[in-house]
Amino acid sequence: MTVQPAAFLRTTLPLDLDVLARLDDGRYHSVWLPDHMVSFWPDSIWTPEFTDLATASPSPHRHLDGMAVAAAAAALTHTVPLATSVVDTVRRHPAMLAQSALTIDHLARGRFILGLGSGETENVVPYGFDFTSPVSRFEEALHVIRLLWRSDGPVDFAGRFYRLDGARLDTEPYGGSPPPIWIGASGPRMLEITGRHADGWWPAGAWTPEHYADMLAVVRTSAERAGRDPLAITPCFIQVCLLAPDDDALAEVVAAPLVKAFLLQVSAKTLADFGFDHPLGDRWRGFQDIDPAVLTRERIVDFLDRTDPEAVLAVVPHGTPRQVARRIKEFVDAGLRVPKILDYGAMAGLRHAAASADLVRETEDELLRLCEAP
């Protein structure tokens, strides 16, 4: 089977574009660039009291514009595809997304992938954007982007969220084909939209190989109903894991406050499926409920006190590179073809962060070995 890992280019300060030369050597399927206003970690525990990472950066929210960094990466690389992971359709008008994507694709000479999603609370609500009906808004934005890309002249469109009146986008796609669109989706409606329209797919969360396979089946069934080749949709995944060289190091990692805080991204329902009560109650919706600015120190300290490290270990692959690679291979068997191995153990502190890149590379190597044809 053909499996190739993806890489991340962090779009936070300090920005390190020098790594692009190493990522452009053919090892990686693509380089993925996040697009956030803020991170998932609460301000209240980004302090030296809880993590020495706060001594290296004054804030976890020093984000740069993902599309702008993608444009810079396009000019500094030659072969590797570049994908936003993901840009939401709430903060940017689809006409601007359509133009920006064509621009970056010309800079990249046909290597840009427009990764899109419907948005999340922390990047939208604090800034006053309208977050009602995000999935319907997403589907209409997707239609507008495609409409502008294939138009030969002025376009009129009257929708629920967007209106075009003699709008035009005469910039032709690089090489005659517009950029592929990959969609971040986990809910039923978004999975259906992915099958109808996407060239690639990330789930926002896939907690077991069976969960991944079930969601991929929905995507492919939707594609078949739309008359599309379901196997032409690239199955991807940002695989969060905890990497450590041994059990003692893993115990230290999973006890770290920022690692425990990963459970903020997990819904109470999902955690209950693994047999654990969520520290923030049975109505917590995971990343959709995160607003780092309003999660007070008192609430987070109580959350950390209530967090069972075993609950963290239950929801993410963990252990040595060999152990984690074997678990990710189960996702490959479920249909995954482009994994990005994201070591959350790096959030345990500066020492763990320094070791993380080598652990990830070792895990990639072991996964590729496991996936080799017999």
Coordinates of N, CA and C in Angstrom, one line a residue, residues 93-96 137 140-141 143-145 147-148 154-168:
H93 N -13.9 35.7 3.3 CA -15.0 35.6 2.2 C -14.5 34.6 1.2
P94 N -15.4 33.8 0.6 CA -15.0 32.8 -0.4 C -14.4 33.4 -1.6
A95 N -14.8 34.6 -2.0 CA -14.1 35.2 -3.2 C -12.6 35.5 -2.9
M96 N -12.3 35.9 -1.7 CA -10.9 36.1 -1.3 C -10.2 34.8 -1.2
R137 N -23.0 27.5 5.8 CA -22.2 28.6 5.3 C -21.0 28.0 4.6
E140 N -22.0 26.7 1.1 CA -22.2 27.7 0.2 C -20.9 28.4 -0.2
A141 N -20.0 28.6 0.7 CA -18.7 29.2 0.4 C -17.9 28.3 -0.6
H143 N -19.3 26.4 -2.8 CA -19.9 26.6 -4.1 C -19.4 27.9 -4.8
V144 N -19.3 28.9 -4.0 CA -18.8 30.2 -4.5 C -17.4 30.1 -5.0
I145 N -16.5 29.4 -4.3 CA -15.1 29.3 -4.7 C -15.1 28.5 -6.0
L147 N -17.4 28.2 -8.2 CA -18.1 29.0 -9.3 C -17.1 30.0 -9.9
L148 N -16.4 30.7 -9.0 CA -15.4 31.7 -9.5 C -14.3 31.0 -10.2
P154 N -18.1 37.6 -15.8 CA -18.8 38.0 -14.6 C -19.8 37.0 -14.1
V155 N -19.9 36.9 -12.7 CA -20.7 35.9 -12.1 C -21.7 36.5 -11.2
D156 N -23.0 36.1 -11.3 CA -24.0 36.5 -10.4 C -24.4 35.3 -9.5
F157 N -24.6 35.6 -8.3 CA -25.0 34.5 -7.4 C -25.7 35.1 -6.2
A158 N -26.9 34.5 -5.8 CA -27.6 35.0 -4.7 C -27.9 33.8 -3.8
G159 N -27.2 33.8 -2.6 CA -27.3 32.7 -1.7 C -27.8 33.1 -0.4
R160 N -27.8 32.3 0.6 CA -28.2 32.6 1.9 C -27.2 33.5 2.6
F161 N -25.9 33.2 2.4 CA -24.8 33.9 3.1 C -24.0 34.8 2.2
Y162 N -24.0 34.6 0.9 CA -23.1 35.3 0.0 C -23.9 35.8 -1.2
R163 N -23.4 36.9 -1.8 CA -24.0 37.4 -3.0 C -22.9 37.9 -3.9
L164 N -23.0 37.5 -5.2 CA -22.1 38.0 -6.2 C -23.0 38.8 -7.3
D165 N -22.5 39.9 -7.7 CA -23.2 40.7 -8.6 C -22.2 41.2 -9.7
G166 N -22.2 40.4 -10.8 CA -21.2 40.8 -11.8 C -19.8 40.6 -11.3
A167 N -19.5 39.7 -10.4 CA -18.2 39.4 -9.9 C -17.4 38.6 -10.9
R168 N -16.1 38.9 -10.9 CA -15.3 38.1 -11.8 C -13.9 37.8 -11.2

